[in-house]
């Protein structure tokens, strides 16, 4: 694995850990933060996979656009297109007044993140 790919993976793992910790917090869990870090984890894992495959990408945060760049090498990942749209929107909406994630939304976004994380890790040859 390329060193920069490993850096992307390490950054993604930090977001995954943070999202999981907030989801499991016994006092004052921040469900907004779960959504934000779940999106960040997926974004960084997608960029790791793109980087490893020498597929260029820009500084974007829209998971659908990143997914479309990955589909030529990972066609099975098409199954997540709708859910990734929801994750992108949830991560943006929680940053502004008017929307607060609840536990159900946070668990759904974290579950999606975990599934994508596992698929990308497998694709990169990680345990």
PDB file of C-alpha atoms in Angstrom, residues 1-2 13-14 25 34 37 40 43 53 55 60 64-66 68 73-74 78 84 87 96 102 104-106 109 113 122:
ATOM      1  CA  UNK A   1       0.000   0.000   0.000  1.00  0.00           C
ATOM      2  CA  UNK A   2       1.229   3.476  -0.834  1.00  0.00           C
ATOM      3  CA  UNK A  13      -9.967   5.401  11.288  1.00  0.00           C
ATOM      4  CA  UNK A  14      -9.766   8.458  13.543  1.00  0.00           C
ATOM      5  CA  UNK A  25     -21.389   7.885  25.128  1.00  0.00           C
ATOM      6  CA  UNK A  34     -21.702  10.814  14.825  1.00  0.00           C
ATOM      7  CA  UNK A  37     -17.611  11.820  11.512  1.00  0.00           C
ATOM      8  CA  UNK A  40     -15.792  12.024   7.048  1.00  0.00           C
ATOM      9  CA  UNK A  43     -15.004  10.267   2.414  1.00  0.00           C
ATOM     10  CA  UNK A  53      -5.848   3.074  -7.760  1.00  0.00           C
ATOM     11  CA  UNK A  55      -7.645   7.767  -9.881  1.00  0.00           C
ATOM     12  CA  UNK A  60     -14.835  17.531  -2.640  1.00  0.00           C
ATOM     13  CA  UNK A  64     -21.880  10.360  -4.543  1.00  0.00           C
ATOM     14  CA  UNK A  65     -19.290  12.061  -6.725  1.00  0.00           C
ATOM     15  CA  UNK A  66     -16.494  10.103  -5.098  1.00  0.00           C
ATOM     16  CA  UNK A  68     -19.004   7.558  -9.221  1.00  0.00           C
ATOM     17  CA  UNK A  73     -13.161  -0.467 -10.290  1.00  0.00           C
ATOM     18  CA  UNK A  74     -15.769  -1.235  -7.599  1.00  0.00           C
ATOM     19  CA  UNK A  78     -23.379   1.170  -6.591  1.00  0.00           C
ATOM     20  CA  UNK A  84     -24.478   7.880   0.628  1.00  0.00           C
ATOM     21  CA  UNK A  87     -25.109  10.479   4.679  1.00  0.00           C
ATOM     22  CA  UNK A  96     -26.508  24.259  11.029  1.00  0.00           C
ATOM     23  CA  UNK A 102     -31.393  11.646  16.942  1.00  0.00           C
ATOM     24  CA  UNK A 104     -31.880   6.416  15.205  1.00  0.00           C
ATOM     25  CA  UNK A 105     -30.364   8.634  12.516  1.00  0.00           C
ATOM     26  CA  UNK A 106     -26.932   8.411  14.134  1.00  0.00           C
ATOM     27  CA  UNK A 109     -25.395   6.650   9.457  1.00  0.00           C
ATOM     28  CA  UNK A 113     -20.194   3.979   7.545  1.00  0.00           C
ATOM     29  CA  UNK A 122     -11.209  -5.449   2.173  1.00  0.00           C
TER      30      UNK A 122
END
